[in-house]
mmCIF file of C-alpha atoms in Angstrom:
data_model
loop_
_atom_site.group_PDB
_atom_site.id
_atom_site.type_symbol
_atom_site.label_atom_id
_atom_site.label_comp_id
_atom_site.label_asym_id
_atom_site.label_seq_id
_atom_site.Cartn_x
_atom_site.Cartn_y
_atom_site.Cartn_z
ATOM 1 C CA MET A 220 -34.560 4.381 -69.393
ATOM 2 C CA ASP A 221 -31.633 2.990 -71.323
ATOM 3 C CA ASN A 222 -28.818 1.289 -69.629
ATOM 4 C CA ILE A 223 -25.737 4.068 -68.903
ATOM 5 C CA SER A 224 -22.495 3.510 -70.644
ATOM 6 C CA LEU A 225 -18.971 4.605 -69.148
ATOM 7 C CA HIS A 226 -19.111 6.647 -72.404
ATOM 8 C CA ASP A 227 -22.026 8.758 -71.240
ATOM 9 C CA ILE A 228 -20.456 9.029 -68.230
ATOM 10 C CA PHE A 229 -17.384 10.248 -69.539
ATOM 11 C CA LEU A 230 -19.079 13.017 -71.752
ATOM 12 C CA GLU A 231 -21.412 13.975 -69.118
ATOM 13 C CA PHE A 232 -17.875 14.497 -66.934
ATOM 14 C CA LYS A 233 -16.623 16.291 -69.716
ATOM 15 C CA LYS A 234 -19.480 18.760 -70.094
ATOM 16 C CA SER A 235 -19.932 19.355 -66.079
ATOM 17 C CA TYR A 236 -16.024 19.880 -65.599
ATOM 18 C CA ILE A 237 -16.640 23.181 -64.068
ATOM 19 C CA THR A 238 -19.133 22.250 -61.310
ATOM 20 C CA ILE A 239 -16.998 18.884 -60.860
ATOM 21 C CA LEU A 240 -14.244 21.187 -60.147
ATOM 22 C CA THR A 241 -16.381 23.268 -57.938
ATOM 23 C CA ILE A 242 -17.220 20.115 -55.927
ATOM 24 C CA ALA A 243 -13.658 19.479 -55.905
ATOM 25 C CA PHE A 244 -12.731 22.804 -54.427
ATOM 26 C CA ILE A 245 -15.917 22.576 -51.874
ATOM 27 C CA CYS A 246 -14.170 19.305 -50.683
ATOM 28 C CA LEU A 247 -10.562 20.966 -50.477
ATOM 29 C CA LEU A 248 -12.012 23.846 -48.314
ATOM 30 C CA VAL A 249 -13.665 21.262 -45.980
ATOM 31 C CA VAL A 250 -10.646 19.317 -45.473
ATOM 32 C CA PHE A 251 -8.555 22.388 -45.062
ATOM 33 C CA PHE A 252 -11.116 23.828 -42.417
ATOM 34 C CA TYR A 253 -11.081 20.203 -40.296
ATOM 35 C CA SER A 254 -7.099 20.118 -40.481
ATOM 36 C CA PHE A 255 -6.198 23.675 -39.663
ATOM 37 C CA VAL A 256 -9.123 25.323 -37.801
ATOM 38 C CA ILE A 257 -10.644 22.087 -35.853
ATOM 39 C CA GLU A 258 -8.720 21.603 -32.405
ATOM 40 C CA LYS A 259 -6.731 18.214 -32.450
ATOM 41 C CA ASN A 260 -6.630 16.089 -29.336
ATOM 42 C CA TYR A 261 -3.578 14.358 -27.945
ATOM 43 C CA LYS A 262 -2.875 11.391 -26.307
ATOM 44 C CA GLY A 263 -0.231 10.967 -23.884
ATOM 45 C CA SER A 264 0.677 7.095 -22.547
ATOM 46 C CA LEU A 265 2.696 5.943 -19.911
ATOM 47 C CA LYS A 266 3.412 2.297 -19.173
ATOM 48 C CA PHE A 267 4.622 0.946 -15.721
ATOM 49 C CA LYS A 268 4.479 -2.030 -13.632
ATOM 50 C CA ILE A 269 5.310 -4.079 -10.423
ATOM 51 C CA MET A 270 8.977 -3.944 -9.471
ATOM 52 C CA THR A 271 11.363 -6.678 -10.515
ATOM 53 C CA GLU A 272 11.887 -9.107 -8.167
ATOM 54 C CA SER A 273 15.756 -8.738 -8.334
ATOM 55 C CA ASP A 274 14.926 -4.730 -7.795
ATOM 56 C CA TYR A 275 12.769 -5.278 -4.705
ATOM 57 C CA LEU A 276 15.108 -7.815 -3.476
ATOM 58 C CA GLU A 277 18.088 -4.921 -3.602
ATOM 59 C CA ASN A 278 16.081 -2.785 -1.805
ATOM 60 C CA TYR A 279 13.955 -4.634 0.808
ATOM 61 C CA GLY A 280 15.908 -7.825 0.847
ATOM 62 C CA GLN A 281 17.104 -6.822 4.548
ATOM 63 C CA LEU A 282 13.794 -6.149 5.799
ATOM 64 C CA THR A 283 12.607 -9.532 4.215
ATOM 65 C CA ALA A 284 15.137 -11.204 5.757
ATOM 66 C CA PHE A 285 14.261 -10.074 9.234
ATOM 67 C CA LYS A 286 10.734 -10.529 8.395
ATOM 68 C CA ASN A 287 11.419 -14.404 8.434
ATOM 69 C CA LEU A 288 13.757 -13.984 11.473
ATOM 70 C CA VAL A 289 11.223 -12.681 13.399
ATOM 71 C CA THR A 290 8.592 -15.362 11.926
ATOM 72 C CA THR A 291 10.452 -18.192 13.372
ATOM 73 C CA GLY A 292 12.237 -16.547 16.459
ATOM 74 C CA GLN A 293 10.944 -16.648 20.085
ATOM 75 C CA SER A 294 9.087 -14.005 21.452
ATOM 76 C CA ASN A 295 5.837 -12.743 22.674
ATOM 77 C CA LEU A 296 3.283 -13.930 20.314
ATOM 78 C CA GLU A 297 0.965 -10.601 20.241
ATOM 79 C CA LEU A 298 3.827 -8.494 19.681
ATOM 80 C CA ASN A 299 5.433 -10.635 17.009
ATOM 81 C CA ASN A 300 2.042 -10.639 15.173
ATOM 82 C CA GLN A 301 2.009 -6.750 15.400
ATOM 83 C CA LEU A 302 5.294 -6.487 14.199
ATOM 84 C CA ILE A 303 4.760 -9.062 11.226
ATOM 85 C CA ASN A 304 1.795 -7.761 9.952
ATOM 86 C CA PHE A 305 3.527 -4.252 9.738
ATOM 87 C CA LEU A 306 6.387 -6.021 7.579
ATOM 88 C CA ASN A 307 3.819 -7.279 5.318
ATOM 89 C CA MET A 308 3.107 -3.653 4.222
ATOM 90 C CA PHE A 309 6.499 -3.512 2.619
ATOM 91 C CA SER A 310 6.048 -6.582 0.316
ATOM 92 C CA ASN A 311 6.208 -5.699 -3.172
ATOM 93 C CA GLU A 312 2.381 -6.503 -4.044
ATOM 94 C CA LYS A 313 1.202 -4.534 -1.283
ATOM 95 C CA ILE A 314 3.589 -1.158 -2.225
ATOM 96 C CA TYR A 315 2.471 -1.559 -5.922
ATOM 97 C CA GLN A 316 -1.345 -1.546 -4.986
ATOM 98 C CA ILE A 317 -0.833 1.313 -2.818
ATOM 99 C CA PHE A 318 0.721 2.826 -5.223
ATOM 100 C CA LEU A 319 -2.113 1.935 -7.873
ATOM 101 C CA ASP A 320 -5.041 3.080 -5.525
ATOM 102 C CA TYR A 321 -2.907 6.498 -5.275
ATOM 103 C CA VAL A 322 -3.083 6.939 -9.093
ATOM 104 C CA ASN A 323 -6.541 6.270 -9.348
ATOM 105 C CA ASP A 324 -7.370 8.484 -6.382
ATOM 106 C CA GLN A 325 -9.441 11.629 -7.690
ATOM 107 C CA LYS A 326 -7.175 13.711 -5.034
ATOM 108 C CA VAL A 327 -4.012 12.937 -6.827
ATOM 109 C CA LEU A 328 -5.664 13.976 -10.205
ATOM 110 C CA PHE A 329 -6.743 16.993 -8.916
ATOM 111 C CA ASP A 330 -3.678 17.764 -7.354
ATOM 112 C CA ALA A 331 -1.796 16.942 -10.834
ATOM 113 C CA TYR A 332 -3.988 19.269 -12.616
ATOM 114 C CA ILE A 333 -3.644 21.880 -10.324
ATOM 115 C CA SER A 334 0.184 21.619 -10.158
ATOM 116 C CA LEU A 335 0.252 22.015 -14.228
ATOM 117 C CA ASN A 336 -2.433 24.729 -13.922
ATOM 118 C CA VAL A 337 -4.108 22.788 -16.583
ATOM 119 C CA ILE A 338 -7.360 24.799 -16.066
ATOM 120 C CA ASN A 339 -6.962 28.432 -14.866
ATOM 121 C CA ALA A 340 -8.898 29.000 -11.357
ATOM 122 C CA GLU A 341 -9.077 32.643 -12.124
ATOM 123 C CA ASP A 342 -11.924 31.506 -14.624
ATOM 124 C CA PHE A 343 -14.024 30.467 -11.559
ATOM 125 C CA GLN A 344 -16.053 32.391 -9.402
ATOM 126 C CA ASP A 345 -15.223 30.190 -6.270
ATOM 127 C CA LYS A 346 -12.932 27.250 -5.296
ATOM 128 C CA GLN A 347 -15.980 24.978 -4.991
ATOM 129 C CA SER A 348 -16.518 25.285 -8.623
ATOM 130 C CA TYR A 349 -13.534 25.365 -9.723
ATOM 131 C CA GLN A 350 -13.005 21.934 -8.049
ATOM 132 C CA ILE A 351 -15.819 20.380 -9.531
ATOM 133 C CA SER A 352 -14.657 21.480 -13.081
ATOM 134 C CA VAL A 353 -11.220 20.154 -12.730
ATOM 135 C CA ASN A 354 -12.648 16.923 -11.291
ATOM 136 C CA GLU A 355 -14.921 16.611 -14.381
ATOM 137 C CA VAL A 356 -12.310 17.288 -16.829
ATOM 138 C CA ALA A 357 -9.770 14.910 -15.327
ATOM 139 C CA ALA A 358 -12.599 12.204 -15.301
ATOM 140 C CA LYS A 359 -13.073 12.675 -18.808
ATOM 141 C CA GLN A 360 -9.289 13.099 -19.648
ATOM 142 C CA ILE A 361 -7.022 10.491 -17.639
ATOM 143 C CA SER A 362 -8.043 6.565 -17.868
ATOM 144 C CA LEU A 363 -5.754 3.425 -16.477
ATOM 145 C CA LEU A 364 -5.623 0.582 -18.672
ATOM 146 C CA GLN A 365 -5.048 -2.679 -16.986
ATOM 147 C CA PRO A 366 -2.430 -4.873 -18.016
ATOM 148 C CA ILE A 367 -3.638 -7.572 -20.648
ATOM 149 C CA LEU A 368 -2.222 -11.124 -19.950
ATOM 150 C CA THR A 369 -4.561 -13.713 -20.960
ATOM 151 C CA HIS A 370 -6.025 -14.469 -24.592
ATOM 152 C CA ASP A 371 -9.288 -13.745 -22.904
ATOM 153 C CA ASP A 372 -7.983 -10.201 -22.086
ATOM 154 C CA MET A 373 -6.861 -9.533 -25.681
ATOM 155 C CA VAL A 374 -10.524 -10.738 -27.114
ATOM 156 C CA PHE A 375 -12.568 -9.029 -24.346
ATOM 157 C CA THR A 376 -10.530 -5.627 -24.865
ATOM 158 C CA ASN A 377 -9.503 -6.052 -28.480
ATOM 159 C CA ARG A 378 -5.901 -5.196 -27.278
ATOM 160 C CA ASN A 379 -2.347 -6.865 -27.603
ATOM 161 C CA TYR A 380 -0.432 -8.621 -24.744
ATOM 162 C CA ASN A 381 0.573 -5.680 -22.557
ATOM 163 C CA PRO A 382 2.026 -6.675 -18.765
ATOM 164 C CA TYR A 383 2.116 -2.843 -18.201
ATOM 165 C CA HIS A 384 -0.604 -0.584 -16.642
ATOM 166 C CA THR A 385 -1.037 2.256 -19.090
ATOM 167 C CA LEU A 386 -1.616 5.596 -17.884
ATOM 168 C CA VAL A 387 -3.693 7.790 -20.595
ATOM 169 C CA ALA A 388 -3.975 11.264 -20.586
ATOM 170 C CA ILE A 389 -5.974 13.076 -23.696
ATOM 171 C CA ASN A 390 -5.585 16.933 -23.834
ATOM 172 C CA LYS A 391 -5.727 19.572 -26.728
ATOM 173 C CA ASP A 392 -2.291 20.902 -25.547
ATOM 174 C CA VAL A 393 0.556 18.627 -26.392
ATOM 175 C CA ASN A 394 2.714 19.244 -23.651
ATOM 176 C CA LEU A 395 0.025 18.803 -21.238
ATOM 177 C CA ALA A 396 -0.634 15.140 -22.823
ATOM 178 C CA GLU A 397 2.943 14.231 -22.053
ATOM 179 C CA GLU A 398 3.146 16.233 -18.416
ATOM 180 C CA ILE A 399 -0.129 14.837 -17.120
ATOM 181 C CA PRO A 400 0.554 11.308 -16.467
ATOM 182 C CA LYS A 401 4.007 11.782 -15.607
ATOM 183 C CA GLU A 402 2.914 14.534 -12.746
ATOM 184 C CA ILE A 403 0.151 11.832 -11.601
ATOM 185 C CA ILE A 404 3.075 9.416 -11.548
ATOM 186 C CA ARG A 405 5.213 11.725 -9.207
ATOM 187 C CA ILE A 406 2.544 12.745 -6.878
ATOM 188 C CA SER A 407 1.435 9.037 -6.734
ATOM 189 C CA ASN A 408 5.252 8.067 -5.857
ATOM 190 C CA GLU A 409 5.503 10.468 -3.551
ATOM 191 C CA ASN A 410 2.291 9.902 -1.452
ATOM 192 C CA VAL A 411 3.307 6.086 -1.126
ATOM 193 C CA LYS A 412 6.393 7.190 0.336
ATOM 194 C CA GLU A 413 4.926 9.442 2.882
ATOM 195 C CA TYR A 414 2.338 6.979 3.668
ATOM 196 C CA LEU A 415 5.168 4.358 4.522
ATOM 197 C CA LYS A 416 6.722 6.904 6.546
ATOM 198 C CA PHE A 417 3.766 7.873 8.341
ATOM 199 C CA ASN A 418 2.680 4.091 8.754
ATOM 200 C CA TYR A 419 6.280 3.331 10.600
ATOM 201 C CA SER A 420 5.867 6.100 12.656
ATOM 202 C CA SER A 421 2.279 5.102 13.595
ATOM 203 C CA PHE A 422 3.583 1.336 14.494
ATOM 204 C CA ILE A 423 6.357 2.376 16.412
ATOM 205 C CA GLU A 424 4.152 3.907 18.927
ATOM 206 C CA ILE A 425 1.774 1.304 18.347
ATOM 207 C CA TYR A 426 4.171 -1.587 18.811
ATOM 208 C CA ARG A 427 5.916 0.475 22.292
ATOM 209 C CA SER A 428 2.448 1.082 23.896
ATOM 210 C CA SER A 429 1.713 -2.565 23.478
ATOM 211 C CA GLN A 430 5.143 -3.419 24.868
ATOM 212 C CA GLU A 431 4.787 -1.053 27.862
ATOM 213 C CA THR A 432 1.527 -2.637 28.601
ATOM 214 C CA LEU A 433 2.616 -6.341 28.998
ATOM 215 C CA ILE A 434 5.644 -5.170 30.617
ATOM 216 C CA GLY A 435 3.409 -3.651 33.082
ATOM 217 C CA LYS A 436 0.888 -6.338 33.454
ATOM 218 C CA ILE A 437 3.975 -8.910 34.127
ATOM 219 C CA ASN A 438 5.487 -6.522 36.635
ATOM 220 C CA ASN A 439 2.157 -6.491 38.710
ATOM 221 C CA GLU A 440 2.142 -10.167 38.529
ATOM 222 C CA ILE A 441 5.852 -10.557 39.967
ATOM 223 C CA LYS A 442 4.836 -7.671 42.549
ATOM 224 C CA ILE A 443 1.629 -9.980 43.618
ATOM 225 C CA LEU A 444 3.670 -12.950 43.999
ATOM 226 C CA THR A 445 6.441 -11.373 45.763
ATOM 227 C CA ASP A 446 3.899 -10.277 48.177
ATOM 228 C CA VAL A 447 1.791 -13.323 48.863
ATOM 229 C CA GLY A 448 5.535 -14.746 48.837
ATOM 230 C CA GLU A 449 6.582 -12.211 51.673
ATOM 231 C CA LEU A 450 3.521 -12.647 53.461
ATOM 232 C CA LYS A 451 4.034 -16.829 53.483
ATOM 233 C CA LYS A 452 7.684 -16.074 54.391
ATOM 234 C CA GLN A 453 6.720 -13.829 57.389
ATOM 235 C CA ASN A 454 4.002 -16.357 58.319
ATOM 236 C CA ARG A 455 6.394 -19.459 58.354
ATOM 237 C CA ILE A 456 9.157 -17.256 60.575
ATOM 238 C CA GLU A 457 6.412 -16.626 63.000
ATOM 239 C CA GLU A 458 5.675 -20.488 62.979
ATOM 240 C CA LEU A 459 9.345 -21.480 63.400
ATOM 241 C CA GLU A 460 10.098 -18.790 65.916
ATOM 242 C CA SER A 461 7.154 -20.161 68.037
ATOM 243 C CA GLN A 462 8.833 -23.608 67.741
ATOM 244 C CA LEU A 463 11.855 -22.084 68.339
ATOM 245 C CA SER A 464 11.002 -21.067 71.894
ATOM 246 C CA LEU A 465 9.332 -24.564 72.433
ATOM 247 C CA ALA A 466 12.837 -26.092 71.618
ATOM 248 C CA LYS A 467 14.912 -23.678 74.087
ATOM 249 C CA ALA A 468 12.252 -24.647 76.851
ATOM 250 C CA PHE A 469 12.248 -28.239 76.078
ATOM 251 C CA LYS A 470 15.864 -28.264 75.653
ATOM 252 C CA SER A 471 16.524 -26.207 79.372
ATOM 253 C CA ASP A 472 13.722 -28.512 81.141
ATOM 254 C CA PRO A 473 12.705 -31.609 78.996
ATOM 255 C CA MET A 474 10.269 -33.030 81.619
ATOM 256 C CA SER A 475 8.133 -30.008 81.610
ATOM 257 C CA ILE A 476 6.892 -30.938 77.944
ATOM 258 C CA GLU A 477 7.762 -34.391 77.751
ATOM 259 C CA LEU A 478 4.127 -35.630 77.906
ATOM 260 C CA MET A 479 3.253 -33.270 75.209
ATOM 261 C CA GLY A 480 5.917 -34.366 72.760
ATOM 262 C CA GLU A 481 4.749 -37.873 73.359
ATOM 263 C CA ILE A 482 1.278 -36.746 72.525
ATOM 264 C CA TYR A 483 2.561 -35.147 69.181
ATOM 265 C CA SER A 484 4.769 -38.460 68.605
ATOM 266 C CA ILE A 485 1.683 -40.595 68.599
ATOM 267 C CA GLU A 486 -1.124 -38.509 67.130
ATOM 268 C CA GLY A 487 0.694 -36.868 64.489
ATOM 269 C CA SER A 488 2.184 -38.141 61.473
ATOM 270 C CA GLU A 489 5.249 -36.429 62.138
ATOM 271 C CA ALA A 490 6.657 -35.458 65.485
ATOM 272 C CA PRO A 491 6.469 -31.929 66.681
ATOM 273 C CA VAL A 492 8.708 -29.279 65.082
ATOM 274 C CA PHE A 493 10.515 -28.147 68.618
ATOM 275 C CA LEU A 494 12.080 -31.418 68.571
ATOM 276 C CA ARG A 495 14.230 -30.679 65.592
ATOM 277 C CA GLY A 496 16.298 -28.830 68.161
ATOM 278 C CA ASP A 497 16.928 -24.753 68.494
ATOM 279 C CA THR A 498 19.994 -24.768 66.639
ATOM 280 C CA VAL A 499 18.474 -26.313 63.311
ATOM 281 C CA LEU A 500 15.215 -24.058 63.463
ATOM 282 C CA GLN A 501 17.650 -20.980 64.384
ATOM 283 C CA ALA A 502 19.438 -21.876 60.996
ATOM 284 C CA GLU A 503 16.050 -22.203 59.180
ATOM 285 C CA ILE A 504 14.671 -18.945 60.296
ATOM 286 C CA ASP A 505 17.983 -17.488 59.384
ATOM 287 C CA ASN A 506 17.735 -18.777 55.954
ATOM 288 C CA LEU A 507 14.306 -18.020 55.401
ATOM 289 C CA LYS A 508 15.312 -14.330 56.256
ATOM 290 C CA ASP A 509 17.758 -13.992 53.700
ATOM 291 C CA MET A 510 15.684 -15.277 50.925
ATOM 292 C CA SER A 511 13.856 -12.512 48.836
ATOM 293 C CA VAL A 512 10.515 -15.121 48.374
ATOM 294 C CA MET A 513 9.941 -18.451 49.056
ATOM 295 C CA PRO A 514 11.252 -21.413 46.727
ATOM 296 C CA ASN A 515 8.278 -22.499 45.455
ATOM 297 C CA THR A 516 7.157 -18.893 44.553
ATOM 298 C CA ARG A 517 10.472 -17.871 42.998
ATOM 299 C CA SER A 518 10.060 -20.679 40.137
ATOM 300 C CA LYS A 519 7.102 -18.830 38.949
ATOM 301 C CA ILE A 520 8.439 -14.957 39.359
ATOM 302 C CA LEU A 521 11.649 -16.388 37.660
ATOM 303 C CA GLU A 522 9.423 -17.513 34.736
ATOM 304 C CA LEU A 523 7.434 -14.409 34.448
ATOM 305 C CA LYS A 524 10.773 -12.418 34.351
ATOM 306 C CA GLN A 525 11.888 -14.729 31.503
ATOM 307 C CA LYS A 526 8.443 -13.547 29.258
ATOM 308 C CA LYS A 527 9.155 -10.092 30.475
ATOM 309 C CA MET A 528 12.919 -10.777 28.630
ATOM 310 C CA LEU A 529 11.201 -11.874 25.583
ATOM 311 C CA ILE A 530 8.960 -8.885 25.251
ATOM 312 C CA GLU A 531 12.002 -6.438 26.072
ATOM 313 C CA ASN A 532 13.332 -7.878 22.720
ATOM 314 C CA ASN A 533 15.521 -5.535 20.366
ATOM 315 C CA ASN A 534 13.313 -6.069 17.436
ATOM 316 C CA LEU A 535 12.486 -2.402 17.313
ATOM 317 C CA ALA A 536 16.081 -1.359 17.512
ATOM 318 C CA LYS A 537 16.806 -4.029 14.359
ATOM 319 C CA LEU A 538 13.731 -3.015 12.749
ATOM 320 C CA ASP A 539 14.570 0.993 12.513
ATOM 321 C CA GLU A 540 18.092 -0.072 11.445
ATOM 322 C CA TYR A 541 16.746 -1.654 8.487
ATOM 323 C CA VAL A 542 13.802 1.019 7.375
ATOM 324 C CA SER A 543 16.323 3.447 7.696
ATOM 325 C CA GLN A 544 18.038 1.993 4.955
ATOM 326 C CA LEU A 545 14.734 1.889 2.718
ATOM 327 C CA PRO A 546 14.456 4.097 -0.080
ATOM 328 C CA ILE A 547 11.453 5.610 1.680
ATOM 329 C CA PHE A 548 13.809 8.217 3.226
ATOM 330 C CA SER A 549 15.952 9.176 0.141
ATOM 331 C CA ASP A 550 14.894 10.846 -3.425
ATOM 332 C CA GLY A 551 15.300 7.810 -5.473
ATOM 333 C CA PHE A 552 12.230 5.999 -4.042
ATOM 334 C CA SER A 553 10.310 4.208 -6.658
ATOM 335 C CA ALA A 554 6.960 2.099 -5.695
ATOM 336 C CA ALA A 555 6.696 0.417 -8.886
ATOM 337 C CA ASP A 556 8.667 0.073 -12.407
ATOM 338 C CA LEU A 557 8.212 2.889 -13.869
ATOM 339 C CA ASN A 558 8.953 2.858 -17.334
ATOM 340 C CA LEU A 559 9.324 6.751 -18.112
ATOM 341 C CA TYR A 560 11.207 6.527 -21.122
ATOM 342 C CA ASP A 561 8.055 4.400 -23.007
ATOM 343 C CA MET A 562 6.392 7.912 -22.686
ATOM 344 C CA LYS A 563 4.121 8.341 -26.023
ATOM 345 C CA VAL A 564 2.446 11.076 -27.148
ATOM 346 C CA VAL A 565 -0.008 10.793 -30.254
ATOM 347 C CA ASN A 566 -2.584 12.830 -32.293
ATOM 348 C CA ASN A 567 -6.027 11.236 -31.031
ATOM 349 C CA SER A 568 -7.595 13.349 -33.770
ATOM 350 C CA TYR A 569 -7.885 12.290 -37.847
ATOM 351 C CA ASN A 570 -4.370 12.855 -39.301
ATOM 352 C CA ASN A 571 -4.094 15.141 -42.115
ATOM 353 C CA LEU A 572 -3.596 11.854 -44.567
ATOM 354 C CA THR A 573 -6.784 10.677 -43.287
ATOM 355 C CA VAL A 574 -8.966 13.749 -43.514
ATOM 356 C CA LEU A 575 -7.450 13.980 -47.187
ATOM 357 C CA LEU A 576 -8.773 10.470 -48.016
ATOM 358 C CA PHE A 577 -12.377 11.103 -46.673
ATOM 359 C CA GLY A 578 -12.222 14.421 -48.777
ATOM 360 C CA MET A 579 -11.279 12.488 -51.695
ATOM 361 C CA LEU A 580 -13.914 9.877 -51.155
ATOM 362 C CA ALA A 581 -16.409 12.790 -50.690
ATOM 363 C CA PHE A 582 -15.447 14.617 -54.064
ATOM 364 C CA LEU A 583 -15.647 11.188 -55.751
ATOM 365 C CA LEU A 584 -19.148 10.726 -54.349
ATOM 366 C CA PHE A 585 -20.586 13.685 -55.004
ATOM 367 C CA SER A 586 -19.176 14.292 -58.536
ATOM 368 C CA PHE A 587 -20.377 10.803 -59.605
ATOM 369 C CA GLY A 588 -23.610 11.256 -58.078
ATOM 370 C CA TYR A 589 -23.944 14.538 -59.750
ATOM 371 C CA VAL A 590 -23.216 13.172 -63.371
ATOM 372 C CA LEU A 591 -25.595 9.993 -62.583
ATOM 373 C CA VAL A 592 -28.237 12.172 -61.848
ATOM 374 C CA LYS A 593 -27.890 14.489 -64.690
ATOM 375 C CA ILE A 594 -27.823 11.331 -67.156
ATOM 376 C CA ILE A 595 -30.763 9.811 -65.634
ATOM 377 C CA LEU A 596 -32.687 13.144 -65.948
ATOM 378 C CA ARG A 597 -32.012 13.881 -69.379
ATOM 379 C CA SER A 598 -32.657 10.070 -70.474
ATOM 380 C CA ASP A 599 -36.600 10.661 -69.054
ATOM 381 C CA ILE A 600 -36.902 13.457 -70.639
#
């Protein structure tokens, strides 16, 4: 076979122009069929990130200051720890993590698809098969792209730097591709709001129960000390009254018990109590009767009452004041920095220009192939 020249190729194109035009027509039909018959997929993406520090402090600054006050203040350690653990739930990072958990929650995706009627429930025989179908479709159509913050992330994911989480939805309907991410964000945001409100109510019940339990224990301790102290007081009064009787007898007839007094003075380290005189003993008895408890018991009770005062603090009142001002009780609540204005919807299928280029490439390949085969076959003959 001789070498094929460009002149030979040109002449063969000229001779086979009808076939070449037929190939071109077929390629155009394929392009037309793909562009207008094959269904397109649209991709909607919505970006969001953690709240900025300024936005967070604007909404939660008072609560943060209250947490610092509780941390450094004097109160019951057990109650303080409960309160601090609860306040940690309102940190910027914790709120954002709860939000991300809901965005990834299969139930949230299901609720979003139900809300937008992405799949018609009437096409299914029962609720279970409908739910399974929705979950399967949502798992295929929804993805959450992580932020790209380092060079390694960019290399690994082949994506550019991006500080946002990006929620992506793919759907054949351009409107649904836009609305599905928005609906998922809306439901997740509402769920975070209700979650925080519910946990606040639960915490108040737990805190008050712990508070009542601790106060009850202290009250029992005070009662026990009071009862023991009262018993000691009565015993002491009875002891002094017996000594008072001896003092009166000694006063009326000193000689009758003089020897006894001398014995006590010699054998004991102190003189008998009755020798202090009936006036002194009567005054001491009267003083004891006026006391609620014994002096050594009183200091212990005062210590317990101080502990009780620390437990009966007004932290709950302050907490309720600050929490009631949080966005979770308003329509403007946002668990993240939601950049809704960066919502983008693009055609995820090949665009018409790309399809046309593929068609032209196919035309060139088929036409050149056809011409070359004809030249080769003629040369062989």
